[in-house]
């Protein structure tokens, strides 16, 4: 059975209740302790005050008692019969008569002794205990009434007595009457009645304490022993504990005794019960206990109610948070009233729910819809394609994928704003052509896809051709009229694939094949996939080649046509495949450029070239190594920093490298190419334009580039011996470069005639198979030392020099 929440300390409600009750009990416990201590302290203080008062009361009682005894003695002294007996005291029979009268009077008034002394203070007659000793003790006793506070106590055999002395006259002085009264328990009982203090008379000094008079023999003995052990002094209050649990407070009060031996003292041990003194406070304790129990109950109920008022809304907020976590943003969060921060928290949850719901809608829109064309995007197209395949496994279907031609040219020439409008107009045209029964999506860039439900090959081809023909009509955007075309690829379900990704992949292959062959529309053929699988395997192996150091650096020397010496070489990369052997660069370099892996290849070639330049210089073979940068390299904003770090790691200098930039790479993004080349030039690198003449570069861009070298493409050089136009291009390019202050390098030299022509026209450097084939970098220092420049005299040229 599950415990209630307010009893579960793991829950907030239980912790609140436990905290409230714990604090209450702690406060009440502290209150009880303080009250008990206060009661105890007050009781002890009250007892101490009572004990002090009781000592004075005891003295007062003894004084009053001795006054009464004095009055009794006065009556005896005034009695005619007694005076007659005193008058006969000189006769033999008179002494006996006086003694009998004294004995009768002592018995009548309860005196311990009655004696008569003459004027010389000699004992004449007496009755009771040791009259002669009393007469000796009363030698200096005044005959009149006791003065205030004079209790006239004497000790006889360590027993206290009160002694009074009254003169006898008839009419002249005859002597004095002495009366001694034993100090009995009546005085102590009176004191108990007046002050609720028990008294015990003790004789102290000259040995162990003695108790001549007690209330209760056993109890008095225990009290006396404890007081003796505590070495209790005059007017000192001490705690005395009896075995029966009776805790008492005790105080000694010394009484004035006449004629006491030296060091012997009569004291009253005054004690009062602490428990009796605390007794009146017990009702207060019970009241406090009852209030504590009532407070606990009230606090328990109040804390449970308060905890539920807090934990209830928090629990509701937790459930709301769980709903939000599950993606349910429709149910509002109810904000409780009058709960301060909890209400604010609930309101914050509601605001968060609304914000998340709005952002979720935006995210869903961004995740599944194309914001430019308002068409489904790739994610939604793929999801709905998978859903359709799962729900209609027996039906036919076709996927059409379309990619625009020359869209990048539109963006570059007319700007991205016109490009975006073009995509919107294309989307509108495709929607009109496909109808509302098909799912049309923009996959990204200028790619669109169409899900054609229930379509066979003929139906899909028919719709695709209609869409292609629709592009024959130019699109008008503002004042611009744009002619666009597209390549469309088709993949069929279940003929070509049964999975969404495979269908899209096959349609994409057919689309690229249609664009390459300019077919317009093309149906997928399994033969198209062989090249794709080969490319995928090639990319995996190429990554492994870099990681496992299967790449090799080859170098092709460059001849300085002015000095006929070799001072530089071009870096080339070769792949030493573990099973295929040496893979030609034409098989993997273009693929690396298409996939973007060319950046890793360039980084490897740069590092290897820098390392070789340092090693060759140490061997006495200083060479400047030319490394080609691809379009992707040139558009990398971090390229200068990467090269700088590499040079520092290899210990190379910028002047040991020449960076060759293709003409097409410059024209893809002239502004970024200019920024990158300026940084490289500032670092000290020699820069060259590679394959000049094959692109459509503008001289306005070229003249602003910080390059020092122009490299004529080998296609012109190799054909210039037989083609007059190519000779004119090469010669004009050399003149143009020199006029711009650039050095000229010609590649593709395969004959002595070509070498002689270039030297005759003033070309600066040449490279090609006629001079040296590319060789492993390790072989170049040996070749360099043994190599001799060929003879390229002008006499061998004949009529070629004039054309």
PDB file of C-alpha atoms in Angstrom, residues 556-562 568-570 624 626 658 660 686-692 708-714 717 730 733-734 737-738 742-749 758 762-768 771:
ATOM      1  CA  UNK A 556      58.677  17.214 -62.854  1.00  0.00           C
ATOM      2  CA  UNK A 557      61.617  19.612 -63.314  1.00  0.00           C
ATOM      3  CA  UNK A 558      61.267  23.045 -64.989  1.00  0.00           C
ATOM      4  CA  UNK A 559      64.016  24.388 -67.210  1.00  0.00           C
ATOM      5  CA  UNK A 560      65.012  28.049 -67.065  1.00  0.00           C
ATOM      6  CA  UNK A 561      65.286  28.938 -70.769  1.00  0.00           C
ATOM      7  CA  UNK A 562      67.504  31.942 -70.018  1.00  0.00           C
ATOM      8  CA  UNK A 568      62.188  24.580 -59.849  1.00  0.00           C
ATOM      9  CA  UNK A 569      59.870  21.637 -60.273  1.00  0.00           C
ATOM     10  CA  UNK A 570      56.142  20.942 -60.226  1.00  0.00           C
ATOM     11  CA  UNK A 624      61.312  25.903 -55.660  1.00  0.00           C
ATOM     12  CA  UNK A 626      55.157  24.441 -57.469  1.00  0.00           C
ATOM     13  CA  UNK A 658      55.152  28.389 -55.667  1.00  0.00           C
ATOM     14  CA  UNK A 660      49.617  27.547 -58.819  1.00  0.00           C
ATOM     15  CA  UNK A 686      55.279  33.073 -55.405  1.00  0.00           C
ATOM     16  CA  UNK A 687      51.899  32.779 -57.143  1.00  0.00           C
ATOM     17  CA  UNK A 688      51.167  31.477 -60.639  1.00  0.00           C
ATOM     18  CA  UNK A 689      48.088  31.167 -62.848  1.00  0.00           C
ATOM     19  CA  UNK A 690      47.852  27.587 -64.132  1.00  0.00           C
ATOM     20  CA  UNK A 691      46.244  26.400 -67.417  1.00  0.00           C
ATOM     21  CA  UNK A 692      45.943  29.959 -68.768  1.00  0.00           C
ATOM     22  CA  UNK A 708      54.225  36.634 -60.640  1.00  0.00           C
ATOM     23  CA  UNK A 709      53.861  33.815 -63.112  1.00  0.00           C
ATOM     24  CA  UNK A 710      51.538  32.709 -65.935  1.00  0.00           C
ATOM     25  CA  UNK A 711      51.497  29.118 -67.130  1.00  0.00           C
ATOM     26  CA  UNK A 712      50.323  28.399 -70.701  1.00  0.00           C
ATOM     27  CA  UNK A 713      48.104  25.359 -70.961  1.00  0.00           C
ATOM     28  CA  UNK A 714      49.794  22.368 -72.597  1.00  0.00           C
ATOM     29  CA  UNK A 717      51.932  24.175 -76.648  1.00  0.00           C
ATOM     30  CA  UNK A 730      51.237  31.019 -77.388  1.00  0.00           C
ATOM     31  CA  UNK A 733      50.293  35.076 -74.421  1.00  0.00           C
ATOM     32  CA  UNK A 734      54.049  35.362 -73.856  1.00  0.00           C
ATOM     33  CA  UNK A 737      52.428  38.272 -69.815  1.00  0.00           C
ATOM     34  CA  UNK A 738      55.720  40.108 -70.263  1.00  0.00           C
ATOM     35  CA  UNK A 742      54.737  38.270 -65.432  1.00  0.00           C
ATOM     36  CA  UNK A 743      57.060  35.370 -66.050  1.00  0.00           C
ATOM     37  CA  UNK A 744      55.814  32.707 -68.517  1.00  0.00           C
ATOM     38  CA  UNK A 745      55.976  28.953 -68.056  1.00  0.00           C
ATOM     39  CA  UNK A 746      55.055  26.560 -70.891  1.00  0.00           C
ATOM     40  CA  UNK A 747      54.159  22.975 -70.120  1.00  0.00           C
ATOM     41  CA  UNK A 748      53.740  20.040 -72.488  1.00  0.00           C
ATOM     42  CA  UNK A 749      57.163  20.323 -74.210  1.00  0.00           C
ATOM     43  CA  UNK A 758      59.576  28.920 -76.862  1.00  0.00           C
ATOM     44  CA  UNK A 762      61.368  34.672 -74.922  1.00  0.00           C
ATOM     45  CA  UNK A 763      59.459  32.143 -72.770  1.00  0.00           C
ATOM     46  CA  UNK A 764      60.987  31.996 -69.275  1.00  0.00           C
ATOM     47  CA  UNK A 765      60.539  28.371 -68.187  1.00  0.00           C
ATOM     48  CA  UNK A 766      59.507  25.097 -69.817  1.00  0.00           C
ATOM     49  CA  UNK A 767      58.557  21.620 -68.650  1.00  0.00           C
ATOM     50  CA  UNK A 768      57.530  18.476 -70.428  1.00  0.00           C
ATOM     51  CA  UNK A 771      63.049  17.580 -70.720  1.00  0.00           C
TER      52      UNK A 771
END
